[in-house]
Coordinates of C-alpha atoms and ligand atoms in Angstrom, one line a residue:
M1 CA 93.0 149.8 53.5
A2 CA 95.7 151.3 55.8
N3 CA 98.9 149.7 56.0
P4 CA 99.6 147.2 58.9
V5 CA 101.6 148.8 61.8
I6 CA 105.0 147.9 63.2
L7 CA 105.3 149.3 66.6
S8 CA 108.7 149.9 68.4
V9 CA 109.0 150.8 72.0
D10 CA 112.2 151.7 73.7
D11 CA 112.8 154.3 76.6
D12 CA 115.9 155.4 75.2
P13 CA 115.2 158.2 72.6
A14 CA 118.2 157.6 70.5
V15 CA 117.6 153.8 70.3
S16 CA 113.9 154.5 69.6
R17 CA 114.8 156.8 66.8
A18 CA 117.3 154.5 65.3
V19 CA 115.0 151.5 65.5
A20 CA 112.1 153.7 63.7
R21 CA 114.6 154.8 61.0
D22 CA 115.9 151.5 60.2
L23 CA 112.5 150.0 60.1
R24 CA 111.0 152.8 57.9
R25 CA 114.0 152.6 55.5
R26 CA 112.8 149.0 54.4
Y27 CA 109.5 148.5 55.4
G28 CA 108.0 152.1 55.0
D29 CA 106.2 151.6 51.9
R30 CA 104.2 148.7 53.0
Y31 CA 103.8 149.2 56.8
R32 CA 103.1 152.2 59.1
V33 CA 106.0 152.4 61.5
V34 CA 104.9 153.7 65.0
R35 CA 107.4 154.4 67.8
A36 CA 106.6 155.1 71.6
S37 CA 108.7 155.5 74.4
S38 CA 106.9 153.6 77.1
G39 CA 104.9 150.5 77.5
P40 CA 101.7 152.3 78.6
E41 CA 102.3 154.9 75.6
A42 CA 102.8 151.9 73.1
L43 CA 99.6 150.2 74.5
E44 CA 97.8 153.3 74.0
A45 CA 98.9 153.4 70.4
L46 CA 97.9 150.0 69.9
R47 CA 94.2 150.5 71.2
E48 CA 93.9 153.4 68.6
V49 CA 95.2 151.1 65.9
K50 CA 92.5 148.6 67.0
L51 CA 89.9 151.1 67.2
R52 CA 90.5 152.4 63.6
G53 CA 90.0 148.8 62.5
E54 CA 93.8 148.4 61.4
Q55 CA 96.3 145.8 61.9
A56 CA 99.4 145.4 64.0
A57 CA 101.9 143.1 62.2
L58 CA 105.1 143.4 64.5
L59 CA 105.9 144.6 67.8
L60 CA 109.4 145.2 69.1
A61 CA 109.8 146.2 72.8
D62 CA 112.9 147.0 74.7
Y63 CA 113.3 144.5 77.8
R64 CA 114.4 147.3 80.2
M65 CA 112.0 150.1 80.4
P66 CA 111.1 151.7 83.8
E67 CA 107.3 151.7 84.0
M68 CA 106.6 148.5 82.3
T69 CA 109.2 145.9 81.1
G70 CA 109.1 144.9 77.4
I71 CA 107.7 141.4 78.5
E72 CA 104.8 143.0 80.4
F73 CA 104.2 145.3 77.5
L74 CA 104.1 142.3 75.0
E75 CA 102.0 140.2 77.3
A76 CA 99.2 143.1 77.2
A77 CA 99.6 143.6 73.7
M78 CA 98.8 140.0 73.0
D79 CA 95.2 140.8 74.1
L80 CA 94.8 143.4 71.5
F81 CA 96.7 141.6 68.5
P82 CA 97.4 138.0 69.4
A83 CA 98.6 137.3 65.9
A84 CA 101.2 140.2 65.8
R85 CA 104.8 138.7 65.8
R86 CA 106.8 139.5 69.0
V87 CA 110.6 140.8 69.4
L88 CA 112.2 141.6 72.4
L89 CA 115.2 144.0 72.3
T90 CA 117.7 143.0 75.1
A91 CA 121.3 143.6 76.0
Y92 CA 123.7 140.7 76.1
A93 CA 123.5 140.6 80.0
D94 CA 119.5 140.0 79.7
T95 CA 119.6 137.1 77.4
G96 CA 118.3 134.8 80.1
A97 CA 115.2 136.8 80.6
A98 CA 114.7 136.9 76.8
I99 CA 114.7 133.1 76.7
D100 CA 112.2 132.9 79.7
A101 CA 110.0 135.3 77.6
I102 CA 109.9 132.8 74.6
N103 CA 107.6 130.7 77.0
L104 CA 106.1 133.6 78.8
V105 CA 104.7 135.7 75.9
D106 CA 105.4 133.3 73.0
L107 CA 108.2 135.5 72.0
D108 CA 109.1 135.0 68.4
H109 CA 112.8 136.5 68.5
Y110 CA 115.1 138.6 70.7
L111 CA 117.5 140.7 69.3
L112 CA 120.8 141.8 70.9
K113 CA 121.4 145.5 71.0
P114 CA 123.2 146.8 69.0
W115 CA 121.9 145.2 65.6
H116 CA 124.1 146.8 63.3
P117 CA 124.4 146.3 60.4
P118 CA 120.5 146.0 60.1
E119 CA 121.1 144.2 56.8
E120 CA 122.5 141.4 58.3
K121 CA 120.9 141.4 61.9
L122 CA 117.7 143.1 61.7
Y123 CA 116.0 142.8 58.5
P124 CA 116.4 139.0 58.0
V125 CA 114.7 138.6 61.1
V126 CA 112.0 141.1 60.5
D127 CA 111.4 139.8 56.9
A128 CA 110.8 136.2 58.3
L129 CA 108.6 137.5 61.0
L130 CA 106.3 139.6 58.6
E131 CA 106.0 136.8 56.3
A132 CA 104.9 134.6 58.9
W133 CA 102.2 137.3 60.1
S134 CA 101.1 137.7 56.5
A135 CA 100.1 134.1 56.8
T136 CA 97.7 134.8 59.5
P137 CA 94.0 135.7 59.3
D138 CA 94.6 139.1 60.6
A139 CA 97.0 140.0 57.7
G140 CA 94.1 138.9 55.3
A141 CA 91.9 141.7 56.3
T142 CA 92.9 142.5 52.7
E143 CA 92.5 140.9 49.4
I144 CA 90.2 137.8 49.4
R145 CA 86.9 137.9 51.1
V146 CA 85.0 134.7 52.2
V147 CA 81.3 135.1 53.2
G148 CA 79.8 132.3 55.0
H149 CA 77.8 131.0 58.0
R150 CA 79.8 130.6 61.3
W151 CA 78.7 127.1 61.7
S152 CA 78.8 125.8 58.1
A153 CA 81.1 122.9 57.3
E154 CA 81.2 124.2 53.6
S155 CA 82.4 127.5 54.7
F156 CA 85.0 126.0 57.1
A157 CA 86.3 123.9 54.3
V158 CA 86.9 127.0 52.2
R159 CA 88.7 128.8 54.9
D160 CA 90.7 125.9 56.0
F161 CA 91.8 125.5 52.4
L162 CA 92.8 129.2 52.1
A163 CA 94.7 128.9 55.5
R164 CA 96.7 125.6 55.0
N165 CA 97.7 127.2 51.6
L166 CA 98.8 130.4 53.4
V167 CA 96.5 132.6 51.3
P168 CA 95.3 135.6 53.4
Y169 CA 91.7 136.2 53.4
R170 CA 89.0 138.2 55.3
W171 CA 86.3 136.3 56.9
L172 CA 82.9 138.0 56.9
L173 CA 79.6 136.4 58.6
V174 CA 76.6 136.7 56.3
D175 CA 74.9 139.2 58.6
D176 CA 77.8 141.5 58.4
P177 CA 76.7 144.7 56.4
E178 CA 79.8 144.3 54.2
A179 CA 78.8 140.7 53.6
G180 CA 75.3 141.9 52.6
R181 CA 77.0 144.2 50.1
L182 CA 79.2 141.5 48.5
L183 CA 76.2 139.0 48.2
A184 CA 74.2 141.7 46.4
A185 CA 77.0 142.5 44.1
A186 CA 77.6 139.0 43.3
G187 CA 73.8 138.5 42.7
V188 CA 73.4 135.7 45.2
T189 CA 71.6 135.4 48.6
A190 CA 72.8 134.3 52.1
N191 CA 71.6 130.8 51.1
D192 CA 74.2 130.4 48.5
V193 CA 77.3 130.8 50.7
P194 CA 80.3 130.2 50.8
L195 CA 80.9 133.0 48.6
V196 CA 84.5 133.9 47.7
V197 CA 85.4 137.2 46.2
T198 CA 89.0 138.2 45.1
A199 CA 90.5 141.6 45.2
D200 CA 89.7 142.0 41.4
G201 CA 86.1 141.2 42.0
K202 CA 85.6 137.8 40.8
A203 CA 83.1 135.9 42.8
L204 CA 82.8 132.3 43.2
V205 CA 79.9 130.4 44.9
A206 CA 80.5 127.3 46.9
P207 CA 83.8 126.5 44.9
T208 CA 85.4 123.2 44.9
E209 CA 88.9 122.8 46.1
A210 CA 90.2 122.8 42.5
E211 CA 88.2 125.9 41.7
L212 CA 89.8 127.6 44.7
A213 CA 93.3 126.3 43.9
A214 CA 92.9 127.9 40.4
L215 CA 91.6 131.0 41.9
V216 CA 94.4 131.7 44.1
G217 CA 97.1 130.8 41.4
L218 CA 98.0 127.2 42.6
T219 CA 99.2 124.7 39.8
V220 CA 96.7 121.9 39.5
A221 CA 97.7 120.2 36.2
P222 CA 101.0 118.7 35.3
A223 CA 103.2 120.4 32.6
A224 CA 104.3 116.9 31.2
D225 CA 102.9 113.3 31.3
F226 CA 106.3 111.6 32.2
Y227 CA 108.7 112.4 34.9
D228 CA 112.0 111.0 36.6
L229 CA 110.2 111.1 39.9
V230 CA 106.8 111.6 41.1
V231 CA 106.4 112.5 44.9
V232 CA 102.9 111.7 46.4
G233 CA 102.1 113.8 49.1
G234 CA 103.3 117.3 50.0
G235 CA 104.2 116.9 54.0
P236 CA 107.8 117.4 54.9
A237 CA 108.9 114.0 53.6
G238 CA 107.3 114.9 50.2
L239 CA 108.8 118.4 50.3
G240 CA 112.2 117.0 51.2
A241 CA 112.1 114.4 48.3
A242 CA 111.1 117.2 45.9
V243 CA 113.8 119.7 47.0
Y244 CA 116.5 117.0 46.8
G245 CA 115.2 115.4 43.6
A246 CA 114.8 118.8 41.7
S247 CA 118.0 120.2 43.0
E248 CA 119.9 117.0 41.9
G249 CA 118.5 117.2 38.3
L250 CA 115.7 114.9 38.4
R251 CA 112.4 116.1 36.6
T252 CA 110.2 115.9 39.6
V253 CA 106.5 116.6 40.3
L254 CA 104.9 116.6 43.5
V255 CA 101.2 115.7 44.0
E256 CA 99.3 116.8 46.9
R257 CA 95.7 116.0 47.7
L258 CA 94.9 119.2 49.5
A259 CA 97.6 121.8 50.6
T260 CA 101.4 121.4 50.9
G261 CA 102.5 121.3 54.6
G262 CA 100.9 118.1 55.6
Q263 CA 100.5 117.5 59.2
A264 CA 103.6 119.7 59.9
G265 CA 101.9 122.7 58.2
Q266 CA 99.0 122.3 61.0
S267 CA 101.7 122.6 63.9
S268 CA 101.4 125.9 65.7
R269 CA 104.9 125.7 66.9
I270 CA 107.6 123.1 66.2
E271 CA 110.3 123.6 68.8
N272 CA 112.3 120.4 68.2
Y273 CA 113.4 120.9 64.6
L274 CA 117.1 121.2 64.1
G275 CA 118.1 124.8 63.6
F276 CA 115.1 126.7 65.0
P277 CA 116.3 127.1 68.8
D278 CA 113.2 129.7 69.1
G279 CA 110.9 127.2 67.4
V280 CA 109.2 127.8 64.0
S281 CA 105.5 127.7 62.9
G282 CA 104.8 124.6 60.9
A283 CA 103.3 126.7 58.2
Q284 CA 106.3 128.9 58.1
L285 CA 108.7 126.0 57.8
T286 CA 106.7 124.1 55.0
D287 CA 106.2 127.3 53.2
R288 CA 109.7 127.8 52.8
A289 CA 110.3 124.3 51.8
R290 CA 107.5 124.7 49.1
R291 CA 109.3 127.6 47.8
Q292 CA 112.7 125.8 47.9
A293 CA 111.3 123.0 45.9
L294 CA 109.8 125.6 43.3
K295 CA 113.2 127.4 43.1
F296 CA 114.8 124.1 42.1
G297 CA 112.2 123.6 39.3
A298 CA 110.1 120.9 41.0
E299 CA 106.3 121.2 40.0
L300 CA 103.8 121.2 42.7
L301 CA 100.4 120.2 42.3
S302 CA 97.8 121.0 44.6
T303 CA 94.3 119.4 45.2
R304 CA 95.0 116.2 43.2
E305 CA 94.6 113.0 44.9
V306 CA 96.4 109.8 43.7
V307 CA 94.0 106.9 44.1
G308 CA 96.1 104.1 42.1
L309 CA 99.6 102.7 41.4
E310 CA 100.5 100.4 38.6
E311 CA 103.7 98.8 37.2
A312 CA 103.9 99.4 33.4
G313 CA 107.1 97.8 32.4
S314 CA 109.8 100.0 33.7
A315 CA 107.5 103.0 34.3
R316 CA 105.3 103.4 37.3
L317 CA 101.9 104.7 36.6
L318 CA 99.8 106.9 39.1
R319 CA 96.1 107.5 38.6
F320 CA 94.4 110.4 39.9
S321 CA 90.7 110.6 41.3
D322 CA 89.5 112.1 38.1
G323 CA 90.9 109.3 36.1
Q324 CA 93.9 111.2 34.5
T325 CA 97.3 109.3 34.8
L326 CA 101.0 110.4 35.4
A327 CA 104.0 108.3 34.6
A328 CA 107.5 108.2 36.1
H329 CA 110.7 106.2 36.2
A330 CA 110.3 106.2 40.1
V331 CA 107.8 107.1 42.9
V332 CA 108.2 108.4 46.3
L333 CA 105.3 107.9 48.7
A334 CA 105.1 110.5 51.3
T335 CA 101.4 110.3 52.0
G336 CA 101.9 110.7 55.9
V337 CA 98.9 109.9 58.3
S338 CA 95.3 111.4 58.8
Y339 CA 93.6 112.1 61.9
R340 CA 91.7 109.4 63.6
M341 CA 88.0 110.4 64.1
L342 CA 86.6 110.3 67.5
D343 CA 84.0 107.8 67.5
A344 CA 81.2 109.1 70.0
P345 CA 77.3 109.4 69.2
G346 CA 76.5 112.8 67.5
L347 CA 80.1 114.0 66.7
A348 CA 80.1 113.0 63.2
D349 CA 77.3 115.4 62.4
F350 CA 79.3 118.4 63.6
A351 CA 82.5 117.9 61.6
G352 CA 83.5 121.3 60.7
R353 CA 80.6 122.8 62.6
G354 CA 82.2 122.6 66.0
V355 CA 84.3 119.6 65.9
F356 CA 87.5 119.9 64.1
Y357 CA 90.3 117.4 63.3
G358 CA 93.9 118.7 63.7
S359 CA 94.7 122.2 64.7
A360 CA 92.3 124.1 62.5
A361 CA 94.2 127.0 63.1
S362 CA 91.8 129.2 61.0
E363 CA 89.1 128.9 63.7
A364 CA 91.3 130.3 66.6
P365 CA 90.1 134.0 66.1
S366 CA 86.4 132.8 66.2
C367 CA 87.1 131.2 69.6
V368 CA 87.9 134.7 71.3
G369 CA 86.2 134.4 74.8
A370 CA 85.1 130.9 74.4
E371 CA 85.5 127.6 76.2
V372 CA 87.5 125.3 73.9
Y373 CA 87.6 121.6 74.5
I374 CA 90.8 119.6 73.2
V375 CA 90.9 115.9 73.3
G376 CA 94.4 114.2 73.4
G377 CA 97.4 114.1 75.5
A378 CA 100.3 114.1 72.7
N379 CA 102.3 116.9 71.7
S380 CA 100.1 117.9 69.0
A381 CA 97.1 118.4 71.6
G382 CA 99.7 120.3 73.9
Q383 CA 100.7 122.7 71.1
A384 CA 97.0 123.2 70.1
A385 CA 96.2 124.0 73.8
M386 CA 99.1 126.6 73.9
Y387 CA 97.9 128.3 70.8
F388 CA 94.2 128.4 71.6
C389 CA 94.8 129.9 75.0
R390 CA 95.9 132.9 73.3
Y391 CA 92.1 133.3 72.0
A392 CA 89.8 131.3 74.3
Q393 CA 88.7 132.2 77.8
R394 CA 89.5 128.7 78.9
V395 CA 91.0 125.7 77.3
H396 CA 89.9 122.1 78.7
L397 CA 92.5 119.4 77.7
L398 CA 90.7 116.1 78.2
I399 CA 93.0 113.2 78.5
R400 CA 92.1 109.5 79.5
G401 CA 95.2 108.9 81.6
A402 CA 96.2 110.1 85.0
D403 CA 98.6 113.0 83.5
L404 CA 100.4 114.2 80.4
T405 CA 104.0 112.7 81.5
A406 CA 103.6 109.5 79.5
S407 CA 102.5 111.1 76.2
M408 CA 103.9 114.7 76.1
S409 CA 107.3 116.3 76.0
R410 CA 108.4 118.0 79.2
Y411 CA 108.8 121.4 77.6
L412 CA 105.2 121.4 76.6
I413 CA 104.1 120.1 79.9
D414 CA 106.1 123.1 81.6
Q415 CA 104.5 125.6 79.2
L416 CA 101.0 124.4 79.9
D417 CA 101.9 124.5 83.7
R418 CA 102.7 128.2 83.3
V419 CA 99.4 129.3 81.6
D420 CA 96.4 129.8 83.8
Q421 CA 93.7 129.4 81.2
V422 CA 94.4 125.8 80.5
T423 CA 92.8 123.0 82.6
V424 CA 93.9 119.5 82.2
H425 CA 91.1 116.8 83.0
P426 CA 92.7 113.6 83.7
Y427 CA 90.6 110.1 83.3
T428 CA 88.2 112.1 81.1
E429 CA 86.7 111.0 77.7
V430 CA 84.0 112.4 75.4
T431 CA 81.0 110.1 75.0
A432 CA 78.7 112.2 73.1
G433 CA 78.0 115.4 71.3
A434 CA 74.7 117.4 70.8
G435 CA 73.2 120.6 69.4
D436 CA 71.0 122.1 66.7
E437 CA 73.0 123.6 63.8
H438 CA 76.2 123.2 65.4
L439 CA 77.8 121.6 68.4
Q440 CA 76.4 122.9 71.7
R441 CA 76.9 120.2 74.4
L442 CA 79.2 117.6 75.1
T443 CA 79.1 114.6 77.4
L444 CA 82.1 113.7 79.3
R445 CA 82.7 110.5 81.2
D446 CA 85.1 109.8 84.3
T447 CA 86.9 106.8 83.3
R448 CA 87.5 105.7 86.7
T449 CA 83.9 106.1 88.3
G450 CA 82.0 105.9 84.9
E451 CA 80.2 109.1 86.2
Q452 CA 78.9 111.4 83.2
R453 CA 78.3 115.1 83.0
E454 CA 77.4 117.5 80.4
V455 CA 79.1 120.6 79.6
D456 CA 78.2 123.5 77.3
A457 CA 80.8 123.3 74.3
S458 CA 80.8 124.8 70.9
W459 CA 84.4 123.9 70.2
L460 CA 85.9 120.5 70.2
F461 CA 89.5 119.8 68.7
V462 CA 90.5 116.4 68.3
F463 CA 93.9 115.1 68.5
I464 CA 93.7 111.3 69.1
G465 CA 96.5 109.9 66.9
A466 CA 96.4 109.1 63.2
E467 CA 96.4 106.5 60.7
P468 CA 97.7 106.0 57.0
R469 CA 95.1 106.2 54.4
T470 CA 96.7 103.8 51.9
G471 CA 93.6 101.6 51.1
W472 CA 94.3 102.7 47.5
L473 CA 97.6 100.6 47.6
D474 CA 95.5 97.4 48.2
G475 CA 97.0 94.5 46.2
T476 CA 99.7 96.6 44.7
L477 CA 102.5 96.7 47.6
V478 CA 103.1 95.1 51.0
R479 CA 101.5 97.1 54.2
D480 CA 101.6 96.0 57.7
D481 CA 98.3 95.1 59.6
R482 CA 97.8 98.8 60.1
G483 CA 98.1 100.0 56.7
F484 CA 101.8 101.4 56.9
V485 CA 104.0 100.8 53.8
V486 CA 106.7 98.1 54.6
T487 CA 110.1 99.0 53.3
G488 CA 113.7 97.6 52.9
P489 CA 115.1 94.9 55.1
D490 CA 111.6 94.4 56.7
L491 CA 110.4 93.0 53.4
V492 CA 112.9 90.3 53.5
A493 CA 111.2 87.7 55.8
S494 CA 113.7 84.8 56.6
G495 CA 115.8 85.4 53.6
R496 CA 112.7 85.3 51.2
R497 CA 112.1 88.3 49.0
P498 CA 108.6 89.7 48.9
P499 CA 106.1 88.1 46.5
G500 CA 106.1 89.4 43.0
W501 CA 109.7 91.1 43.6
S502 CA 111.5 90.6 40.1
L503 CA 115.1 91.8 40.7
P504 CA 118.2 89.8 41.5
R505 CA 118.8 92.1 44.5
D506 CA 116.9 92.8 48.0
P507 CA 114.8 95.8 48.2
Y508 CA 116.8 98.9 49.1
H509 CA 116.3 100.6 52.4
L510 CA 113.2 102.8 51.8
E511 CA 111.9 100.8 48.7
S512 CA 108.8 99.0 48.9
S513 CA 107.8 95.5 47.6
V514 CA 107.5 97.3 44.1
P515 CA 110.8 98.2 42.7
G516 CA 111.5 101.8 42.0
V517 CA 108.4 102.8 44.5
F518 CA 109.9 104.1 47.8
A519 CA 108.3 105.3 51.2
A520 CA 109.2 108.0 53.2
G521 CA 108.0 109.7 56.4
D522 CA 105.0 108.9 58.5
V523 CA 103.6 106.5 56.0
R524 CA 106.3 104.1 56.3
A525 CA 106.2 101.3 58.7
E526 CA 108.4 101.7 61.6
S527 CA 109.2 105.3 60.8
V528 CA 109.9 107.8 63.5
K529 CA 106.9 110.3 63.6
R530 CA 108.7 113.5 63.4
V531 CA 109.4 116.3 61.1
A532 CA 113.2 115.8 61.0
S533 CA 112.9 112.1 60.2
A534 CA 110.4 112.9 57.5
V535 CA 112.5 115.3 55.9
G536 CA 115.5 113.1 56.3
E537 CA 113.8 110.1 54.8
G538 CA 112.8 112.3 51.7
A539 CA 116.1 113.2 51.2
M540 CA 117.6 109.6 51.7
A541 CA 114.8 108.4 49.3
V542 CA 116.1 110.5 46.5
S543 CA 119.6 109.1 46.8
L544 CA 118.0 105.5 46.6
V545 CA 116.0 106.7 43.4
H546 CA 119.4 107.7 42.0
R547 CA 120.9 104.3 42.7
Y548 CA 117.7 102.7 41.4
L549 CA 117.9 104.5 38.0
E550 CA 121.5 103.9 37.5
A551 CA 121.0 100.3 37.7
Q552 CA 118.1 100.4 35.2
Ligands
FAD1 C1 99.6 119.4 65.2 C2 100.8 118.7 64.9 C3 101.9 119.1 65.7 C4 103.2 118.3 65.3 N1 104.2 118.8 66.1 C5 105.5 118.1 66.0 C6 106.7 118.8 66.3 O1 106.8 119.8 67.1 N2 107.8 118.2 66.2 C7 107.9 117.1 65.3 O2 108.9 116.7 65.0 N3 106.8 116.5 64.6 C8 105.7 117.1 65.0 N4 104.3 116.7 64.3 C9 104.5 115.2 63.5 C10 105.1 115.7 62.0 O3 104.3 116.8 61.7 C11 104.9 114.6 61.2 O4 105.7 113.5 61.7 C12 105.3 115.0 59.8 O5 104.4 116.0 59.1 C13 105.3 113.6 58.9 O6 105.5 114.1 57.7 P1 105.2 113.4 56.3 O7 105.5 114.2 55.1 O8 105.6 111.9 56.3 O9 103.5 113.2 56.4 P2 102.4 114.3 56.5 O10 102.9 115.7 57.1 O11 101.2 113.7 57.1 O12 102.0 114.9 55.0 C14 101.4 113.9 54.1 C15 100.6 114.7 53.0 O13 100.4 113.6 52.0 C16 99.1 114.2 51.4 N5 98.3 112.9 50.8 C17 98.0 111.8 51.6 N6 97.5 111.0 50.7 C18 97.6 111.6 49.4 C19 97.1 111.1 48.1 N7 96.6 109.7 48.0 N8 97.3 111.8 47.0 C20 98.0 113.1 47.4 N9 98.5 113.5 48.6 C21 98.2 112.8 49.6 C22 98.5 114.6 52.5 O14 97.3 115.5 52.3 C23 99.5 115.5 53.5 O15 99.6 116.7 52.9 C24 103.1 117.2 64.6 C25 101.9 116.8 64.1 C26 100.9 117.4 64.1 C27 99.6 117.1 63.6

């Protein structure tokens, strides 16, 4: 497989040579650096890359070029390589144009010329962008290959798991000749898929999540049976707690049901997290947090679901779904929330076969040229619409209300207004889904008139709010009527401490009704449902864990 391409385009030959030289020096062993002197020439080069079946990872374009501006080039290049990262090279005077381009062509970064020394100004940016690109399915035209049926929920589950864990893979439909060769080599038939084949030729048929985790080198078993701190849930709150816990000397293990990242890992672009003025993909942000936690010595377990919590003297005992247990002095519950299912006849049958909850970014490349339906009017739906319109022919955003203003941030509404492919359908709800092997039709209802109409639809992405999955805490600690964990002062009703509370003090701020068990992030009652607050609460929970342990 040829190395992926980094393409730079600048009409000034001296600058063009300098960019290519700096890029080759650092990336030449893993990437093929291509340079062009105009937008049309660069597009031609990209077409060739496409025809050869190669990948483009990064595009750097000068803003001011005579025939075609850098922004126009990047916009056109998106049709060929939507997942390639995009950088605009600008002079200081053009910063305004570069900022506009962030919305127009979903620019990843703009670099002010000159960028010397590259070690400080160019490479850190390019490193981060290449790392982000490596997590896209395009980059996965490499190592792991997954063979499956397009409309198979089992195949989707495998791809979704790999994508959430940022494991690049190549997706092959069963009727692809290469898939046929792999099936034959593994001694199985098209009825046995999904088939996963690793770079070193190991084949797994219909693997479980735990098997997949082991295959791609994720840790599934704890190294010890007693810790200072167990964090349950690997979203921003849990990762925050793991980073602070481990960095402050607590023996910390984080247990995650599926893949670290949580809801944030599903976000195509988080624009309101402090310190990222150009936005950051949720996968990139949470992958960095994961590596940070590992660096400080936290253990991260994937594909392990916690299903029980008990007090055992001063220890807190957590039970996994397979019956194994793990004990600790203190626990941070950071289990977040899960998507609410859309309750309309026929839809349940198509989950993973045309109906998807959350962003399911792994499906985006399969939506090329298709009509995509998104249900929901909040930011997560808006982000998904912006993301899917890079691939789909048209994105239909179905909302019950009159418009988006009540539920979506202004910046996203503005972005949606600027793209032609997104149509917002007000006063619209989905009342049914139908199809044979996969979703093929939706019935939509006008909530004002009650009038129903049927549309052809193979892709439905649902973002209709979320709820905590805390049923496993029944009878253990106090939750509100929607299942969120009640903490701190909210537990002390009219001066009375919660039932069963044994200590001569009130619960600390994020402490639940069981001493030493804290809640952080979206799962906590009255929490602000944001990445920043989840991370903040994870950090704060650790400082309260210290206070709790000191008093023991
Ligand atoms: C598509 C999308 C876009 C968003 N965009 C933004 C944005 O731009 N800005 C912003 O501020 N916020 C955004 N949010 C909201 C933000 O992502 C959440 O507020 C944040 O992720 C909450 O973090 P958390 O750690 O509390 O929970 P979560 O992110 O929900 O993570 C909880 C984790 O716990 C795991 N878990 C659950 N139960 C168990 C169990 N029993 N055992 C083991 N593990 C378990 C789950 O698998 C999950 O990984 C977005 C959300 C979505 C879905």
